[in-house]
């Protein structure tokens, strides 16, 4: 593939409907700081093309677990990483995209949430199964342009409605719902809404977490996640892979203007619905007691756009949903068939692998649909915060292992495996506590242990990554070093030499 469809596909895959709904919702709830999640990707994407892709290409691998399997030897790390990737697909990708797409259809057309989910699944499955990766990448490219055009029109219309950018801060800070809960402040907009860097301890998105913690999550997503790397590996050559990363980096600048700021405008224009805090009122508006900030983007579309353009924006959201879902379906089936099924069925035919991949996709979708009601009420109803927090509990150990596999020759299989296991146990403990003690509704006592609320999920990502790295170093030094065959062609210097040849 050439650089431009890959760059557009990298952007479209990350900007699924979950991101449209989630980014706009978090922008409505807390202001512009969430833009850091998008802008952080700009330099991590460059690390993908200049550091990681040459290593993956010279290794001759198809999937990310396969890279670790070859780098360390043995099967257990490869199997574990495949299973973890499938788990993350269910919790942070398929379920969130299905929910956000269905929520959009529900707000715009008044259809039932689950009926909308089923219809979107059918359409998406049809062309993923029919076309494979090439169809997904070219469809992503077309949909990227539709998304950007639709979002530009909506943003201009929204700013005209409030009298321009200069009025944004004043109208946002006045956006208080008429029905509030007495003796509380949760109905008030954040006073630091226009600040990117927030208090390091008490901020909703503290700046140490938004710089270092977020880089750990971004490295996992952009440099080690099958959905993303699979696209870069389809490039004609290394120059096209680099061009794709640069193009995608520029595109990642756009969501601040076309998704987050419209989310803030939506709260300013419709505070009684988007900013509701009273549980009864919120259930009427969006079916969730904890808040309705997730409806910020669809609410803006349905209220501000004329009929024809409203149809275009519904198409944009469906495009966003389908581009991310197709990417995940394609990558998940590749992961399962290549890294798990082929391990037990070495002589499996191409036809059998295709069938198994499709069955696995259906199973993942069913689990994701069952998970939607839990997701709906998680993290104060902010979908984007839910996605990032779950990623913070499960992804940092993977980032640590890949970085050490690429940069430290002495990392061996035992160190990597036990680092992953310790990281998994600690991360799952935090994740279980988070679901056992969800953030309370406005004005309700919070029974959660203080350690849960005092350590922000982005700070937890830093601690978890460091803990994993320490375990890897200690165990690697206490056990025999890897063989030369496990290091040659799996380290950056060797990869560059190999590619030059």
CSV table of C-alpha atoms in Angstrom, one decimal:
chain,number,residue,atom,x,y,z
A,1,UNK,CA,0.0,0.0,0.0
A,2,UNK,CA,1.1,3.6,-0.6
A,3,UNK,CA,1.7,6.1,2.3
A,4,UNK,CA,-1.5,8.2,1.9
A,5,UNK,CA,-4.2,5.4,2.3
A,6,UNK,CA,-2.2,3.9,5.2
A,7,UNK,CA,-1.9,7.3,7.0
A,8,UNK,CA,-5.7,7.9,6.5
A,9,UNK,CA,-6.4,4.4,7.7
A,10,UNK,CA,-4.2,4.9,10.8
A,11,UNK,CA,-6.2,8.0,11.6
A,12,UNK,CA,-9.6,6.5,10.8
A,13,UNK,CA,-9.0,3.4,12.8
A,14,UNK,CA,-8.2,5.5,15.9
A,15,UNK,CA,-11.0,7.9,15.3
A,16,UNK,CA,-13.9,5.4,15.6
A,17,UNK,CA,-17.3,6.4,16.8
A,18,UNK,CA,-16.1,5.7,20.3
A,19,UNK,CA,-13.6,8.5,20.0
A,20,UNK,CA,-16.1,10.9,18.4
A,21,UNK,CA,-18.6,10.3,21.2
A,22,UNK,CA,-16.0,9.9,23.9
A,23,UNK,CA,-13.8,12.9,23.1
A,24,UNK,CA,-16.7,15.3,22.6
A,25,UNK,CA,-18.3,13.9,25.9
A,26,UNK,CA,-15.1,14.4,27.9
A,27,UNK,CA,-14.7,17.9,26.3
A,28,UNK,CA,-18.2,18.7,27.4
A,29,UNK,CA,-17.6,17.4,31.0
A,30,UNK,CA,-14.1,18.8,31.6
A,31,UNK,CA,-12.8,21.1,28.8
A,32,UNK,CA,-9.8,21.0,26.4
A,33,UNK,CA,-7.3,19.0,28.4
A,34,UNK,CA,-8.5,15.7,26.8
A,35,UNK,CA,-6.8,17.0,23.6
A,36,UNK,CA,-3.6,15.8,25.1
A,37,UNK,CA,-4.6,12.2,24.3
A,38,UNK,CA,-4.7,13.1,20.6
A,39,UNK,CA,-1.6,15.3,20.4
A,40,UNK,CA,0.5,12.8,22.3
A,41,UNK,CA,0.1,10.4,19.4
A,42,UNK,CA,2.0,12.8,17.0
A,43,UNK,CA,5.5,11.9,18.3
A,44,UNK,CA,4.7,8.3,19.2
A,45,UNK,CA,3.6,7.7,15.6
A,46,UNK,CA,7.1,8.8,14.5
A,47,UNK,CA,8.6,6.3,16.9
A,48,UNK,CA,6.5,3.6,15.2
A,49,UNK,CA,7.9,4.3,11.7
A,50,UNK,CA,11.5,5.1,12.6
A,51,UNK,CA,12.1,2.5,15.4
A,52,UNK,CA,9.6,-0.2,15.6
A,53,UNK,CA,8.5,-0.9,12.0
A,54,UNK,CA,12.1,-1.6,10.8
A,55,UNK,CA,12.5,-4.1,13.6
A,56,UNK,CA,9.2,-5.8,12.7
A,57,UNK,CA,9.9,-5.9,9.0
A,58,UNK,CA,13.4,-7.4,9.4
A,59,UNK,CA,11.9,-10.0,11.8
A,60,UNK,CA,9.5,-11.1,9.1
A,61,UNK,CA,6.5,-11.3,11.4
A,62,UNK,CA,2.8,-11.0,10.7
A,63,UNK,CA,1.5,-10.4,14.3
A,64,UNK,CA,2.8,-8.6,17.4
A,65,UNK,CA,2.7,-11.7,19.6
A,66,UNK,CA,4.7,-13.5,16.9
A,67,UNK,CA,7.5,-10.9,17.3
A,68,UNK,CA,7.8,-11.6,21.0
A,69,UNK,CA,7.6,-15.3,20.3
A,70,UNK,CA,10.6,-15.1,18.0
A,71,UNK,CA,12.6,-12.6,20.1
A,72,UNK,CA,12.3,-14.6,23.3
A,73,UNK,CA,11.6,-18.2,22.1
A,74,UNK,CA,8.9,-20.4,23.6
A,75,UNK,CA,5.2,-20.1,23.2
A,76,UNK,CA,3.8,-18.8,26.5
A,77,UNK,CA,4.4,-15.1,25.9
A,78,UNK,CA,3.0,-15.2,22.4
A,79,UNK,CA,-0.1,-17.1,23.6
A,80,UNK,CA,-0.6,-14.7,26.6
A,81,UNK,CA,-0.2,-11.6,24.5
A,82,UNK,CA,-2.7,-12.9,21.9
A,83,UNK,CA,-5.3,-13.6,24.7
A,84,UNK,CA,-4.7,-10.1,26.3
A,85,UNK,CA,-5.1,-8.4,22.9
A,86,UNK,CA,-8.4,-10.1,22.3
A,87,UNK,CA,-9.5,-9.2,25.9
A,88,UNK,CA,-8.6,-5.5,25.3
A,89,UNK,CA,-10.5,-5.6,22.0
A,90,UNK,CA,-13.7,-6.6,23.8
A,91,UNK,CA,-13.4,-4.2,26.8
A,92,UNK,CA,-11.9,-1.1,25.1
A,93,UNK,CA,-12.8,-1.3,21.4
A,94,UNK,CA,-15.7,-3.5,20.2
A,95,UNK,CA,-18.0,-2.8,23.1
A,96,UNK,CA,-17.3,1.0,23.2
A,97,UNK,CA,-17.7,1.4,19.4
A,98,UNK,CA,-20.9,-0.5,19.4
A,99,UNK,CA,-22.3,1.4,22.3
A,100,UNK,CA,-21.3,4.8,21.0
A,101,UNK,CA,-22.6,4.1,17.5
A,102,UNK,CA,-25.9,2.8,18.8
A,103,UNK,CA,-26.2,5.8,21.2
A,104,UNK,CA,-25.7,8.1,18.2
A,105,UNK,CA,-28.5,6.3,16.2
A,106,UNK,CA,-30.7,6.4,19.3
A,107,UNK,CA,-30.3,10.2,19.8
A,108,UNK,CA,-30.7,11.0,16.1
A,109,UNK,CA,-33.4,8.5,15.0
A,110,UNK,CA,-35.0,7.4,18.3
A,111,UNK,CA,-34.3,3.7,17.7
A,112,UNK,CA,-33.8,1.2,20.4
A,113,UNK,CA,-30.1,0.9,21.6
A,114,UNK,CA,-29.8,-2.8,21.0
A,115,UNK,CA,-31.7,-2.8,17.7
A,116,UNK,CA,-29.2,-0.2,16.4
A,117,UNK,CA,-26.3,-2.3,17.6
A,118,UNK,CA,-27.5,-5.4,15.7
A,119,UNK,CA,-28.1,-3.5,12.5
A,120,UNK,CA,-24.7,-1.9,12.5
A,121,UNK,CA,-23.0,-5.2,13.2
A,122,UNK,CA,-24.7,-6.8,10.2
A,123,UNK,CA,-23.6,-4.1,7.8
A,124,UNK,CA,-20.0,-4.0,9.1
A,125,UNK,CA,-19.6,-7.8,9.1
A,126,UNK,CA,-20.8,-8.1,5.5
A,127,UNK,CA,-18.0,-6.0,4.0
A,128,UNK,CA,-15.3,-7.1,6.4
A,129,UNK,CA,-15.9,-10.7,5.6
A,130,UNK,CA,-16.2,-10.0,1.8
A,131,UNK,CA,-13.1,-7.8,1.4
A,132,UNK,CA,-10.3,-8.5,3.9
A,133,UNK,CA,-7.5,-5.9,4.9
A,134,UNK,CA,-7.2,-4.1,1.5
A,135,UNK,CA,-11.0,-3.4,1.5
A,136,UNK,CA,-10.8,-2.1,5.1
A,137,UNK,CA,-7.8,0.2,4.3
A,138,UNK,CA,-9.4,1.8,1.2
A,139,UNK,CA,-12.8,2.1,2.9
A,140,UNK,CA,-11.0,3.8,5.8
A,141,UNK,CA,-9.5,6.3,3.4
A,142,UNK,CA,-12.8,7.3,1.9
A,143,UNK,CA,-14.4,7.5,5.3
A,144,UNK,CA,-11.6,9.7,6.7
A,145,UNK,CA,-12.5,12.4,4.1
A,146,UNK,CA,-16.2,12.1,4.9
A,147,UNK,CA,-15.5,12.4,8.6
A,148,UNK,CA,-13.3,15.5,8.2
A,149,UNK,CA,-15.8,17.3,5.8
A,150,UNK,CA,-18.8,16.5,8.1
A,151,UNK,CA,-16.9,17.6,11.3
A,152,UNK,CA,-15.7,20.8,9.7
A,153,UNK,CA,-19.3,21.8,8.7
A,154,UNK,CA,-20.6,21.0,12.2
A,155,UNK,CA,-17.8,23.0,13.9
A,156,UNK,CA,-18.3,26.1,11.8
A,157,UNK,CA,-22.1,25.9,12.4
A,158,UNK,CA,-21.6,25.4,16.2
A,159,UNK,CA,-19.2,28.4,16.5
A,160,UNK,CA,-21.6,30.6,14.5
A,161,UNK,CA,-24.3,29.7,17.0
A,162,UNK,CA,-22.2,31.0,20.1
A,163,UNK,CA,-20.8,34.0,18.3
A,164,UNK,CA,-17.2,32.7,17.6
A,165,UNK,CA,-14.3,31.2,19.4
A,166,UNK,CA,-13.8,34.3,21.6
A,167,UNK,CA,-17.1,33.6,23.3
A,168,UNK,CA,-16.4,29.9,24.0
A,169,UNK,CA,-14.9,30.2,27.5
A,170,UNK,CA,-17.6,32.5,28.8
A,171,UNK,CA,-20.6,30.5,27.5
A,172,UNK,CA,-19.0,27.2,28.6
A,173,UNK,CA,-18.5,28.5,32.2
A,174,UNK,CA,-22.1,29.5,32.4
A,175,UNK,CA,-23.4,26.1,31.3
A,176,UNK,CA,-25.2,25.0,34.4
A,177,UNK,CA,-28.3,22.7,34.3
A,178,UNK,CA,-31.6,24.1,35.7
A,179,UNK,CA,-32.1,21.0,37.9
A,180,UNK,CA,-29.2,20.6,40.3
A,181,UNK,CA,-28.5,18.7,43.5
A,182,UNK,CA,-28.4,21.1,46.5
A,183,UNK,CA,-25.2,21.5,48.5
A,184,UNK,CA,-23.0,20.1,45.7
A,185,UNK,CA,-20.7,21.6,43.0
A,186,UNK,CA,-20.7,18.8,40.4
A,187,UNK,CA,-23.2,20.7,38.2
A,188,UNK,CA,-20.6,23.5,37.8
A,189,UNK,CA,-18.2,23.5,34.8
A,190,UNK,CA,-14.5,23.1,35.7
A,191,UNK,CA,-12.8,26.5,36.3
A,192,UNK,CA,-9.7,25.1,34.5
A,193,UNK,CA,-11.7,24.0,31.4
A,194,UNK,CA,-9.4,26.0,29.1
A,195,UNK,CA,-6.1,24.7,30.6
A,196,UNK,CA,-4.2,21.8,28.9
A,197,UNK,CA,-1.9,21.2,31.9
A,198,UNK,CA,-3.8,20.6,35.2
A,199,UNK,CA,-2.9,20.2,38.9
A,200,UNK,CA,-0.5,17.2,39.3
A,201,UNK,CA,-2.4,15.8,42.3
A,202,UNK,CA,-6.1,16.9,42.2
A,203,UNK,CA,-6.6,17.6,38.5
A,204,UNK,CA,-9.0,15.4,36.5
A,205,UNK,CA,-6.2,14.9,34.0
A,206,UNK,CA,-3.0,15.7,36.0
A,207,UNK,CA,-0.1,16.9,33.9
A,208,UNK,CA,2.5,14.2,34.9
A,209,UNK,CA,0.0,11.5,33.9
A,210,UNK,CA,-0.8,13.4,30.6
A,211,UNK,CA,2.8,13.5,29.6
A,212,UNK,CA,4.6,10.4,30.9
A,213,UNK,CA,1.6,8.0,31.7
A,214,UNK,CA,-0.1,8.8,28.4
A,215,UNK,CA,3.1,8.2,26.4
A,216,UNK,CA,3.2,4.6,27.9
A,217,UNK,CA,-0.4,4.0,26.8
A,218,UNK,CA,0.2,5.6,23.4
A,219,UNK,CA,3.3,3.5,22.8
A,220,UNK,CA,1.2,0.4,23.5
A,221,UNK,CA,-1.5,1.5,21.1
A,222,UNK,CA,0.5,3.0,18.2
A,223,UNK,CA,3.7,0.8,18.3
A,224,UNK,CA,2.6,-2.6,19.6
A,225,UNK,CA,-1.2,-3.0,18.9
A,226,UNK,CA,-2.1,-5.3,16.0
A,227,UNK,CA,-4.8,-3.0,14.6
A,228,UNK,CA,-2.3,-0.2,14.0
A,229,UNK,CA,0.9,-2.0,13.2
A,230,UNK,CA,-0.8,-4.3,10.7
A,231,UNK,CA,-1.5,-1.2,8.6
A,232,UNK,CA,2.2,0.1,8.7
A,233,UNK,CA,3.4,-3.4,7.8
A,234,UNK,CA,1.3,-3.3,4.6
A,235,UNK,CA,3.4,-0.4,3.3
A,236,UNK,CA,5.3,-0.8,-0.1
A,237,UNK,CA,8.6,0.0,1.7
A,238,UNK,CA,10.0,1.8,4.7
A,239,UNK,CA,9.7,5.3,3.1
A,240,UNK,CA,6.0,4.8,2.6
A,241,UNK,CA,5.6,3.6,6.3
A,242,UNK,CA,7.3,6.8,7.4
A,243,UNK,CA,5.2,9.0,5.2
A,244,UNK,CA,2.0,7.3,6.5
A,245,UNK,CA,3.1,8.1,10.1
A,246,UNK,CA,3.8,11.7,9.3
A,247,UNK,CA,0.5,12.1,7.5
A,248,UNK,CA,-1.4,10.4,10.4
A,249,UNK,CA,0.5,12.7,12.9
A,250,UNK,CA,-0.9,15.8,11.1
A,251,UNK,CA,-4.4,14.4,11.0
A,252,UNK,CA,-4.3,13.8,14.8
A,253,UNK,CA,-4.0,17.5,15.3
A,254,UNK,CA,-7.6,17.9,14.0
A,255,UNK,CA,-9.8,16.3,16.7
A,256,UNK,CA,-9.2,19.2,19.2
A,257,UNK,CA,-10.9,21.6,16.8
A,258,UNK,CA,-13.5,19.3,15.2
A,259,UNK,CA,-14.5,17.1,18.1
A,260,UNK,CA,-13.5,18.5,21.5
A,261,UNK,CA,-14.5,22.1,21.0
A,262,UNK,CA,-17.9,21.2,19.5
A,263,UNK,CA,-18.4,19.0,22.6
A,264,UNK,CA,-17.9,22.1,24.8
A,265,UNK,CA,-20.2,24.1,22.7
A,266,UNK,CA,-22.9,21.4,23.0
A,267,UNK,CA,-22.8,21.7,26.8
A,268,UNK,CA,-23.0,25.5,26.5
A,269,UNK,CA,-26.1,25.2,24.2
A,270,UNK,CA,-27.9,22.3,25.9
A,271,UNK,CA,-26.9,22.3,29.6
A,272,UNK,CA,-30.1,20.6,30.8
A,273,UNK,CA,-29.4,17.4,28.8
A,274,UNK,CA,-25.6,17.3,28.2
A,275,UNK,CA,-24.7,18.5,31.7
A,276,UNK,CA,-27.5,16.8,33.7
A,277,UNK,CA,-26.6,15.7,37.2
A,278,UNK,CA,-29.9,14.6,38.7
A,279,UNK,CA,-30.2,10.8,38.3
A,280,UNK,CA,-33.9,10.8,37.3
A,281,UNK,CA,-33.3,13.5,34.7
A,282,UNK,CA,-30.3,11.7,33.3
A,283,UNK,CA,-32.2,8.4,32.9
A,284,UNK,CA,-34.9,10.2,30.9
A,285,UNK,CA,-32.2,11.9,28.7
A,286,UNK,CA,-29.8,9.0,27.9
A,287,UNK,CA,-30.7,6.0,30.1
A,288,UNK,CA,-27.7,6.3,32.5
A,289,UNK,CA,-27.9,7.7,36.0
A,290,UNK,CA,-24.3,8.9,36.2
A,291,UNK,CA,-24.5,11.6,33.5
A,292,UNK,CA,-25.2,12.2,29.8
A,293,UNK,CA,-22.0,14.0,28.5
A,294,UNK,CA,-21.7,11.2,25.9
A,295,UNK,CA,-24.6,12.6,23.9
A,296,UNK,CA,-22.8,16.0,23.4
A,297,UNK,CA,-21.8,15.3,19.7
A,298,UNK,CA,-25.0,13.6,18.5
A,299,UNK,CA,-27.1,16.3,20.3
A,300,UNK,CA,-25.2,19.0,18.4
A,301,UNK,CA,-25.8,17.2,15.1
A,302,UNK,CA,-29.5,16.7,15.6
A,303,UNK,CA,-30.2,20.3,16.8
A,304,UNK,CA,-27.9,22.3,14.5
A,305,UNK,CA,-27.7,20.5,11.2
A,306,UNK,CA,-30.3,20.9,8.4
A,307,UNK,CA,-31.9,17.7,7.1
A,308,UNK,CA,-29.4,16.9,4.3
A,309,UNK,CA,-26.3,17.7,6.4
A,310,UNK,CA,-27.8,15.8,9.4
A,311,UNK,CA,-27.9,12.7,7.1
A,312,UNK,CA,-24.3,13.3,6.1
A,313,UNK,CA,-23.2,13.5,9.8
A,314,UNK,CA,-25.1,10.2,10.6
A,315,UNK,CA,-23.2,8.7,7.7
A,316,UNK,CA,-19.9,10.2,9.2
A,317,UNK,CA,-20.6,8.5,12.5
A,318,UNK,CA,-21.5,5.2,10.9
A,319,UNK,CA,-18.3,5.5,8.8
A,320,UNK,CA,-16.3,6.1,11.9
A,321,UNK,CA,-17.9,3.2,13.7
A,322,UNK,CA,-17.5,0.8,10.7
A,323,UNK,CA,-13.9,1.8,10.0
A,324,UNK,CA,-12.8,1.0,13.6
A,325,UNK,CA,-14.9,-2.1,13.9
A,326,UNK,CA,-13.7,-3.6,10.6
A,327,UNK,CA,-10.1,-2.9,11.7
A,328,UNK,CA,-10.7,-4.7,15.0
A,329,UNK,CA,-12.5,-7.6,13.4
A,330,UNK,CA,-9.8,-8.1,10.9
A,331,UNK,CA,-7.0,-7.9,13.4
A,332,UNK,CA,-8.7,-10.0,16.1
A,333,UNK,CA,-9.3,-12.9,13.7
A,334,UNK,CA,-5.7,-12.7,12.4
A,335,UNK,CA,-4.4,-12.8,16.0
A,336,UNK,CA,-6.5,-15.8,17.0
A,337,UNK,CA,-5.9,-17.9,13.9
A,338,UNK,CA,-2.1,-17.2,13.5
A,339,UNK,CA,-1.1,-17.2,17.2
A,340,UNK,CA,-3.5,-19.5,19.0
A,341,UNK,CA,-5.3,-21.8,16.4
A,342,UNK,CA,-2.3,-22.6,14.3
A,343,UNK,CA,-0.4,-23.6,17.5
A,344,UNK,CA,-2.8,-26.5,18.0
A,345,UNK,CA,-3.7,-27.1,14.4
A,346,UNK,CA,-0.3,-26.8,12.5
A,347,UNK,CA,-1.7,-28.4,9.3
A,348,UNK,CA,-4.9,-26.2,9.2
A,349,UNK,CA,-5.9,-25.2,5.7
A,350,UNK,CA,-6.5,-21.6,4.6
A,351,UNK,CA,-10.3,-22.4,4.4
A,352,UNK,CA,-10.3,-23.6,8.0
A,353,UNK,CA,-8.4,-20.6,9.3
A,354,UNK,CA,-10.9,-18.2,7.6
A,355,UNK,CA,-13.8,-20.1,9.1
A,356,UNK,CA,-12.3,-20.1,12.6
A,357,UNK,CA,-11.4,-16.3,12.3
A,358,UNK,CA,-15.1,-15.5,11.5
A,359,UNK,CA,-16.4,-17.7,14.4
A,360,UNK,CA,-14.0,-15.9,16.8
A,361,UNK,CA,-15.2,-12.5,15.6
A,362,UNK,CA,-18.8,-13.5,16.3
A,363,UNK,CA,-18.0,-14.7,19.8
A,364,UNK,CA,-16.1,-11.5,20.6
A,365,UNK,CA,-19.1,-9.4,19.4
A,366,UNK,CA,-21.5,-11.4,21.6
A,367,UNK,CA,-19.3,-10.8,24.7
A,368,UNK,CA,-19.0,-7.1,23.8
A,369,UNK,CA,-22.8,-6.6,23.5
A,370,UNK,CA,-23.3,-8.3,26.9
A,371,UNK,CA,-20.7,-5.8,28.4
A,372,UNK,CA,-22.5,-2.7,27.1
A,373,UNK,CA,-24.7,-2.2,30.2
A,374,UNK,CA,-21.7,-2.2,32.5
A,375,UNK,CA,-19.8,0.2,30.3
A,376,UNK,CA,-22.8,2.5,30.1
A,377,UNK,CA,-22.5,3.4,33.8
A,378,UNK,CA,-18.7,3.3,34.3
A,379,UNK,CA,-16.5,6.3,35.0
A,380,UNK,CA,-19.2,8.9,35.6
A,381,UNK,CA,-20.7,8.1,32.2
A,382,UNK,CA,-17.6,9.4,30.3
A,383,UNK,CA,-16.9,6.8,27.6
A,384,UNK,CA,-13.4,8.2,26.8
A,385,UNK,CA,-12.3,8.1,30.4
A,386,UNK,CA,-13.5,4.5,30.6
A,387,UNK,CA,-11.5,3.5,27.6
A,388,UNK,CA,-8.3,5.1,28.8
A,389,UNK,CA,-8.6,3.8,32.4
A,390,UNK,CA,-9.1,0.2,31.3
A,391,UNK,CA,-6.1,0.5,29.0
A,392,UNK,CA,-4.1,1.9,31.9
A,393,UNK,CA,-4.7,-1.2,33.9
A,394,UNK,CA,-3.8,-3.8,31.2
A,395,UNK,CA,-1.5,-2.2,28.6
A,396,UNK,CA,1.6,-0.8,30.5
A,397,UNK,CA,3.2,-4.2,31.1
A,398,UNK,CA,3.0,-4.9,27.3
A,399,UNK,CA,4.7,-1.5,26.6
A,400,UNK,CA,7.5,-2.3,29.0
A,401,UNK,CA,8.1,-5.7,27.5
A,402,UNK,CA,8.2,-4.4,23.9
A,403,UNK,CA,10.5,-1.5,24.7
A,404,UNK,CA,12.9,-3.7,26.6
A,405,UNK,CA,12.8,-6.4,23.9
A,406,UNK,CA,13.8,-3.8,21.3
A,407,UNK,CA,16.4,-1.8,23.3
A,408,UNK,CA,17.9,-4.2,25.9
A,409,UNK,CA,19.7,-7.3,24.6
A,410,UNK,CA,19.9,-9.0,28.0
A,411,UNK,CA,16.0,-9.2,28.3
A,412,UNK,CA,15.2,-12.9,28.2
A,413,UNK,CA,12.0,-15.1,28.1
A,414,UNK,CA,11.8,-15.7,31.8
A,415,UNK,CA,12.1,-12.0,32.7
A,416,UNK,CA,9.6,-11.0,30.1
A,417,UNK,CA,7.1,-13.6,31.1
A,418,UNK,CA,7.2,-13.0,34.8
A,419,UNK,CA,7.1,-9.2,34.2
A,420,UNK,CA,3.9,-9.7,32.2
A,421,UNK,CA,2.4,-11.9,34.9
A,422,UNK,CA,3.2,-9.5,37.8
A,423,UNK,CA,1.9,-6.6,35.7
A,424,UNK,CA,-1.3,-8.5,34.9
A,425,UNK,CA,-2.1,-9.4,38.6
A,426,UNK,CA,-1.5,-5.8,39.8
A,427,UNK,CA,-3.4,-4.3,36.8
A,428,UNK,CA,-6.4,-6.7,37.2
A,429,UNK,CA,-6.5,-6.0,41.0
A,430,UNK,CA,-6.9,-2.2,40.3
A,431,UNK,CA,-9.4,-2.9,37.5
A,432,UNK,CA,-11.6,-5.1,39.7
A,433,UNK,CA,-11.5,-2.4,42.5
A,434,UNK,CA,-12.5,0.2,39.9
A,435,UNK,CA,-15.6,-1.7,38.9
A,436,UNK,CA,-16.4,-2.7,42.5
A,437,UNK,CA,-16.3,1.0,43.6
A,438,UNK,CA,-17.4,3.0,40.6
A,439,UNK,CA,-17.3,6.9,40.9
A,440,UNK,CA,-20.5,7.8,42.9
A,441,UNK,CA,-23.3,9.9,41.5
A,442,UNK,CA,-23.4,13.6,42.4
A,443,UNK,CA,-24.0,14.1,46.1
A,444,UNK,CA,-23.6,10.4,47.1
A,445,UNK,CA,-21.0,9.2,49.6
A,446,UNK,CA,-18.0,7.5,48.1
A,447,UNK,CA,-17.2,4.2,49.9
A,448,UNK,CA,-14.0,3.5,47.8
A,449,UNK,CA,-10.7,3.0,49.5
A,450,UNK,CA,-8.6,6.2,49.5
A,451,UNK,CA,-5.8,4.6,47.5
A,452,UNK,CA,-8.2,4.1,44.6
A,453,UNK,CA,-9.1,7.8,44.4
A,454,UNK,CA,-5.7,9.2,45.3
A,455,UNK,CA,-3.8,7.4,42.5
A,456,UNK,CA,-5.0,8.6,39.2
A,457,UNK,CA,-5.3,6.0,36.4
A,458,UNK,CA,-2.6,7.7,34.4
A,459,UNK,CA,-0.3,7.8,37.4
A,460,UNK,CA,-1.1,4.1,38.0
A,461,UNK,CA,0.1,3.4,34.4
A,462,UNK,CA,3.5,4.9,35.2
A,463,UNK,CA,3.8,2.8,38.4
A,464,UNK,CA,2.7,-0.4,36.6
A,465,UNK,CA,5.1,0.1,33.7
A,466,UNK,CA,8.0,0.8,36.1
A,467,UNK,CA,7.1,-2.2,38.3
A,468,UNK,CA,7.0,-4.5,35.2
A,469,UNK,CA,10.4,-3.2,34.0
A,470,UNK,CA,12.0,-3.8,37.5
A,471,UNK,CA,10.7,-7.5,37.5
A,472,UNK,CA,12.0,-8.0,34.0
A,473,UNK,CA,15.5,-6.6,34.8
A,474,UNK,CA,15.8,-8.6,38.1
A,475,UNK,CA,14.7,-12.0,36.6
A,476,UNK,CA,16.6,-11.5,33.3
A,477,UNK,CA,19.8,-10.9,35.3
A,478,UNK,CA,19.2,-13.9,37.5
A,479,UNK,CA,18.6,-16.3,34.6
A,480,UNK,CA,20.6,-17.3,31.5
A,481,UNK,CA,20.9,-14.6,28.7
A,482,UNK,CA,19.1,-15.1,25.4
A,483,UNK,CA,20.9,-16.8,22.5
A,484,UNK,CA,22.4,-14.8,19.6
A,485,UNK,CA,19.6,-16.1,17.3
A,486,UNK,CA,17.0,-14.5,19.6
A,487,UNK,CA,18.7,-11.1,19.4
A,488,UNK,CA,20.0,-10.8,15.7
A,489,UNK,CA,17.3,-9.1,13.5
A,490,UNK,CA,15.2,-8.3,16.6
A,491,UNK,CA,17.1,-5.2,17.7
A,492,UNK,CA,17.1,-1.8,16.0
A,493,UNK,CA,20.8,-1.7,14.9
A,494,UNK,CA,20.6,-5.2,13.3
A,495,UNK,CA,17.2,-4.3,11.7
A,496,UNK,CA,18.6,-1.2,10.0
A,497,UNK,CA,21.6,-3.2,8.7
A,498,UNK,CA,19.3,-5.9,7.4
A,499,UNK,CA,17.0,-3.4,5.6
A,500,UNK,CA,19.9,-1.6,4.0
A,501,UNK,CA,21.1,-5.0,2.5
